[in-house]
Short mmCIF file of C-alpha atoms in Angstrom, two decimals:
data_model
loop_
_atom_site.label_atom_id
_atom_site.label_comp_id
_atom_site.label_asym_id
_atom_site.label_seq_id
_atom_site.Cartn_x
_atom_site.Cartn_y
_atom_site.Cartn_z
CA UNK A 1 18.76 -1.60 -6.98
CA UNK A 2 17.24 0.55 -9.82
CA UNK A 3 14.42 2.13 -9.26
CA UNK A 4 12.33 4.64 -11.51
CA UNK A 5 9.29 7.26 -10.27
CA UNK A 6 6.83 9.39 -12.26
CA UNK A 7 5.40 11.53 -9.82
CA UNK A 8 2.43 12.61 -11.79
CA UNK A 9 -0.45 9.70 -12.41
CA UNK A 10 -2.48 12.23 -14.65
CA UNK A 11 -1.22 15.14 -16.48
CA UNK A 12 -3.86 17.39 -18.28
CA UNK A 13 -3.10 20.00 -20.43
CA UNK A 14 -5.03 21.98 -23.38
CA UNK A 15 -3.99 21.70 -27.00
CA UNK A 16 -0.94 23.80 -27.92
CA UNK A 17 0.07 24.20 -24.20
CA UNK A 18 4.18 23.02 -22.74
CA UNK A 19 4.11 19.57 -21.58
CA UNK A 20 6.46 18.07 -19.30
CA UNK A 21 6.30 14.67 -18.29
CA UNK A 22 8.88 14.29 -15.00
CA UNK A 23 11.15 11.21 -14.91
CA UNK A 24 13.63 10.51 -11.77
CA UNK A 25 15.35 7.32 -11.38
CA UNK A 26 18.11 5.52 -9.07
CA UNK A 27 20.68 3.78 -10.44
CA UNK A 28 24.77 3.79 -9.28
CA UNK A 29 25.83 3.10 -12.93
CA UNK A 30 25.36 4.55 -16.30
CA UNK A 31 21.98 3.60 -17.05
CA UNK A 32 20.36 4.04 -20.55
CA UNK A 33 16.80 5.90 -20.39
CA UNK A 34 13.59 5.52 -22.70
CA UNK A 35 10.35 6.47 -23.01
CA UNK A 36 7.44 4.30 -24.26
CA UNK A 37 4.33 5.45 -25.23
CA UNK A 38 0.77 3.23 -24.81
CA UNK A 39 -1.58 5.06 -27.22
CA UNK A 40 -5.30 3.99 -26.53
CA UNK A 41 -6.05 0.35 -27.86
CA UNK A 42 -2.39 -0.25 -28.97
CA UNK A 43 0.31 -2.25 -27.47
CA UNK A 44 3.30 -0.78 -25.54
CA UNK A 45 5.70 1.18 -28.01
CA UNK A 46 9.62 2.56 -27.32
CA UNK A 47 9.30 6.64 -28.13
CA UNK A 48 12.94 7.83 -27.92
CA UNK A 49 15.79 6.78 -25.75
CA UNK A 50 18.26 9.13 -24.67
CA UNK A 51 21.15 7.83 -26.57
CA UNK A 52 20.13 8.29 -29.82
CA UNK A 53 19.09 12.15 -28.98
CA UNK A 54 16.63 12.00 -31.37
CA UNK A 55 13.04 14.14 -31.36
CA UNK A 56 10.52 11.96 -32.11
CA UNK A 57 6.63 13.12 -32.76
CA UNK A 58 8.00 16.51 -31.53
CA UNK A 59 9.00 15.06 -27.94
CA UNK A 60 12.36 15.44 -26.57
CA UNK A 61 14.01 14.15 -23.52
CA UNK A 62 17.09 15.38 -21.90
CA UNK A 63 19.37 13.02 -19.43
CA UNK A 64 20.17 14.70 -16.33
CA UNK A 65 22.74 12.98 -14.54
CA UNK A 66 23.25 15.35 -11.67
CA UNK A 67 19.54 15.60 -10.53
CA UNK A 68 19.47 11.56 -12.01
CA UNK A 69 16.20 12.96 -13.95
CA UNK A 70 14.76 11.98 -17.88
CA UNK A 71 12.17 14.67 -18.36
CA UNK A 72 9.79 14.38 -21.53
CA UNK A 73 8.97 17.44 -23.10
CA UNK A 74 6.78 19.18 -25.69
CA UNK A 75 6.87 22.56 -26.75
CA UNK A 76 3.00 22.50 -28.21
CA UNK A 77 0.83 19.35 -27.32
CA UNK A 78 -1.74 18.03 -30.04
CA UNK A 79 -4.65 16.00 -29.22
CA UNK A 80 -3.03 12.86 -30.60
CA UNK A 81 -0.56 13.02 -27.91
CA UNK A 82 -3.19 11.83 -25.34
CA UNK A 83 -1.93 8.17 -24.12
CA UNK A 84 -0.05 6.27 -20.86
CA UNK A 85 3.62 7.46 -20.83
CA UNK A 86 6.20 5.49 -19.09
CA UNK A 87 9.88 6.17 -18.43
CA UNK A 88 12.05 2.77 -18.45
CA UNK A 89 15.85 2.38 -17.27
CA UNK A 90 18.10 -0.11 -18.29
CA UNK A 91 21.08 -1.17 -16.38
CA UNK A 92 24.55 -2.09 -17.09
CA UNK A 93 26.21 -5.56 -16.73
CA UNK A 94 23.57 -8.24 -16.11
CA UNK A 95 20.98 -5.93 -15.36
CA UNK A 96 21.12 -4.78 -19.62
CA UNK A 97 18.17 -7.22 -20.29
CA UNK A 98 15.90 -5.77 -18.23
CA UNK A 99 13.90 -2.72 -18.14
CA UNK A 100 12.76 -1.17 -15.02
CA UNK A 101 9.50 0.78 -15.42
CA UNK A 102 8.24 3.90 -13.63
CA UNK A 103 4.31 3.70 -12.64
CA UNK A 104 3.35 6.04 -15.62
CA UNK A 105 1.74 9.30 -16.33
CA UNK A 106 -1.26 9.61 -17.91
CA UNK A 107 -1.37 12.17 -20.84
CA UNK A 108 -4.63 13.84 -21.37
CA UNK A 109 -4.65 17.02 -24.37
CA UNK A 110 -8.09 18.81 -24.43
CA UNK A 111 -8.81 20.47 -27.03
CA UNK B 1 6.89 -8.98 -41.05
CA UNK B 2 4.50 -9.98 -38.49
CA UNK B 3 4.93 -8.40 -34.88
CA UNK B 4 4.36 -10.46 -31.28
CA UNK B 5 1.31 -12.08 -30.58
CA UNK B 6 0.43 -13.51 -27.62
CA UNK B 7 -2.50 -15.92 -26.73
CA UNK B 8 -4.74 -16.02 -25.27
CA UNK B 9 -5.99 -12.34 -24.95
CA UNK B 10 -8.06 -12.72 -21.87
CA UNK B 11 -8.46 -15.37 -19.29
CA UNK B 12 -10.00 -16.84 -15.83
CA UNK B 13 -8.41 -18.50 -13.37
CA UNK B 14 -9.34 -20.18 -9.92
CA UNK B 15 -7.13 -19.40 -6.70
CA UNK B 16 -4.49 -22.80 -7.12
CA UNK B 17 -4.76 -23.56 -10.91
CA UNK B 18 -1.67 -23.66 -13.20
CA UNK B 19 -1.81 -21.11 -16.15
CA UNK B 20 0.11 -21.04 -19.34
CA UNK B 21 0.98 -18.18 -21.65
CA UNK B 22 2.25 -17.90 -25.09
CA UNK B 23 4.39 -15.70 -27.02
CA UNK B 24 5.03 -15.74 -30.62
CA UNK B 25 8.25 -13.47 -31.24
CA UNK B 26 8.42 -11.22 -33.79
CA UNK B 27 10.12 -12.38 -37.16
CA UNK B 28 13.89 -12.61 -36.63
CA UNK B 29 13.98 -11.83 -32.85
CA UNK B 30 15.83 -14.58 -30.62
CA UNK B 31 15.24 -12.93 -27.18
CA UNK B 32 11.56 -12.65 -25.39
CA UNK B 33 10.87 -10.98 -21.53
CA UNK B 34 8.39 -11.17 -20.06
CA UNK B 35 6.42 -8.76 -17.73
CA UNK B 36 3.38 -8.22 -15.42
CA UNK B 37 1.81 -5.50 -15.29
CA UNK B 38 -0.61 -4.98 -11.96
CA UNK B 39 -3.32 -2.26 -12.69
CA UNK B 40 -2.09 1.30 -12.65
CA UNK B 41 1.40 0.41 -12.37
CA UNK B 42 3.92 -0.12 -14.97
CA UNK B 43 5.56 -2.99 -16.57
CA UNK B 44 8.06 -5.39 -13.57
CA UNK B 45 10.25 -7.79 -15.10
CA UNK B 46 9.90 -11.76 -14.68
CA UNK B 47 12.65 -13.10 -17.24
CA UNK B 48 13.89 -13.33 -20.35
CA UNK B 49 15.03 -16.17 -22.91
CA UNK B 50 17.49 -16.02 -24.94
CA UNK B 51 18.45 -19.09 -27.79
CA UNK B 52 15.98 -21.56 -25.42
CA UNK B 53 17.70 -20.46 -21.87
CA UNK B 54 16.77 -18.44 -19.15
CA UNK B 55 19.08 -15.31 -19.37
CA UNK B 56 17.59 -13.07 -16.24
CA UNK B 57 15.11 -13.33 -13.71
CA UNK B 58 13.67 -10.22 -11.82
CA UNK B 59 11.71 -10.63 -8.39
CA UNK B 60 9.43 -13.50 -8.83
CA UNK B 61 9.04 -16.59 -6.92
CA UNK B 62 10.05 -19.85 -8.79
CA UNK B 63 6.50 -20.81 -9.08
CA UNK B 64 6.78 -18.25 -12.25
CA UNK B 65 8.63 -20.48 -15.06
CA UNK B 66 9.21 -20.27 -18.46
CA UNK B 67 10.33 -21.95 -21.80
CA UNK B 68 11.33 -21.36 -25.24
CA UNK B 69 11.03 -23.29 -28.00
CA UNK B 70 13.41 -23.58 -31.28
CA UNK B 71 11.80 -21.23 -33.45
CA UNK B 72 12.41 -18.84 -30.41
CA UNK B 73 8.04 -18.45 -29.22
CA UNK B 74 8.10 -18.30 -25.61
CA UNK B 75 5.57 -19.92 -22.97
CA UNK B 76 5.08 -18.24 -19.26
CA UNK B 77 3.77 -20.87 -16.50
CA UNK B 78 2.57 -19.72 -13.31
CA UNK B 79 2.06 -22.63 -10.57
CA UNK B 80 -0.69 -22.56 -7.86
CA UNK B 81 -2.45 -19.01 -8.80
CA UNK B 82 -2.52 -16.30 -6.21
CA UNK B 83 -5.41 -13.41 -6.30
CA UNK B 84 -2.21 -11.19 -6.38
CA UNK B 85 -1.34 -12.65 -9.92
CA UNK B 86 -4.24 -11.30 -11.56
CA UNK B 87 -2.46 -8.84 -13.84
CA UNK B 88 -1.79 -8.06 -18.09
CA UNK B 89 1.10 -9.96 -18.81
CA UNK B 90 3.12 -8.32 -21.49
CA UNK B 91 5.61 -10.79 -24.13
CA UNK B 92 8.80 -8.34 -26.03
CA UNK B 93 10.70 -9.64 -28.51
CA UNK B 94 14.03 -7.94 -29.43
CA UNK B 95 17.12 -8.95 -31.52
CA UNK B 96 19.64 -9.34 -28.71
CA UNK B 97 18.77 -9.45 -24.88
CA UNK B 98 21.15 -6.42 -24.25
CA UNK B 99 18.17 -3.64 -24.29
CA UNK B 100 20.70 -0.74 -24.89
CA UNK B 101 22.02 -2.68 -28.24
CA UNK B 102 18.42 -3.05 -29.56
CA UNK B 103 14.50 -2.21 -29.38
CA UNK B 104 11.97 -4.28 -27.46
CA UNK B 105 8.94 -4.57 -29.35
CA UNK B 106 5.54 -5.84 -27.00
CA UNK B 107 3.05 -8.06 -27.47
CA UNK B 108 -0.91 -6.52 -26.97
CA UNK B 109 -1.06 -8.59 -23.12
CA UNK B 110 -2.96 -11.02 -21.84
CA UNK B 111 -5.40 -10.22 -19.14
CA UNK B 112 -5.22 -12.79 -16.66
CA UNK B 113 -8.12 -12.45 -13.87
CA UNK B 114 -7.49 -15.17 -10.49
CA UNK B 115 -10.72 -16.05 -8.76
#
């Protein structure tokens, strides 16, 4: 079974502070990781996914394999980062349509 | 281009009614999953369609059903409500049903609210 937890429910940090948003999953393949991103009054968007490696809107997430973790991190949050985070795995074989969805962190950058 | 729409946005149903939701994909997109998402959790898998089939089921009785229709829209029918289904049910199109080959883009939910 797959399985992914965000520990953290609410996150609140001031503008220009480190944010980490913790990922950890469960999986006994190679699963694919991604974060989406529900900014307030806007549907449910992909942010990056660890293949591509990419930093998008400054964010950056690193797959750990060893400690099976997906952290999401930002050197300097702005206000406009405040929004629902959620870290999604996708399995191999007949589990590749699906995504399995941690619970979700909410983001909150005071200014 | 027009994204996925679902309809309708909110609605109320009794304890043993039949519901249906719809989907309209986005342009070009064959595949649509569906999810429900319970308050203050995330998103859990119910299926997905793929050209007018059902190509994966996650843990939901078979009272959950679905359809898809030519031009690749999607319906979600849910059989003799529970209080437990009240929950935003999301609609993603994609271009393939293989997530790691492609991007899921979601529909804005509709609330559904079991009396």
């Amino acid at each position: 079974a797959q399985r992914v937890t965000q520990p953290e429910k609410l996150l609140s940090v001031f503008k220009g502070a480190p944010v980490e948003l913790k990922c950890n999953y469960s999986y006994s393949g190679s699963p694919e990781l991604f974060w989406y991103v529900q900014y307030s009054r806007q549907r449910l968007q992909l942010l990056l996914r660890h293949i591509s490696r990419e930093s998008i809107k400054g964010f950056t997430a690193d797959l750990n394999k060893g400690e099976t973790s997906f952290h999401l991190k930002k050197p300097f949050a702005q206000e406009e980062d405040s929004a629902m985070y959620y870290c999604a795995l996708s399995g191999g074989n007949n589990a590749g349509n699906m995504l399995t969805f941690g619970g979700g962190t909410r983001l909150m950058v005071k200014p | 281009e027009t994204g996925v729409t679902q309809s309708p946005t909110h609605l109320i149903k009794t304890r043993g009614q039949q519901v249906t939701l719809r989907c309209s994909s986005q342009s070009g997109h064959n595949t649509v999953s569906w999810y429900q998402q319970a308050l203050g959790q995330g998103p859990q898998f119910i299926f997905q369609y793929y050209r007018e089939e059902e190509n994966g089921r996650g843990n939901f009785p078979p009272r959950f059903s679905g359809l898809q229709f030519p031009n690749y829209s999607s319906e979600l029918n849910v059989n003799a409500l529970e209080l437990d289904d009240s929950a935003l049910y999301l609609c993603a199109s994609s271009l393939a049903p293989t997530v790691r080959n492609t991007e899921a883009f979601f529909g804005q939910g509709t609330r559904l609210t079991v009396v």
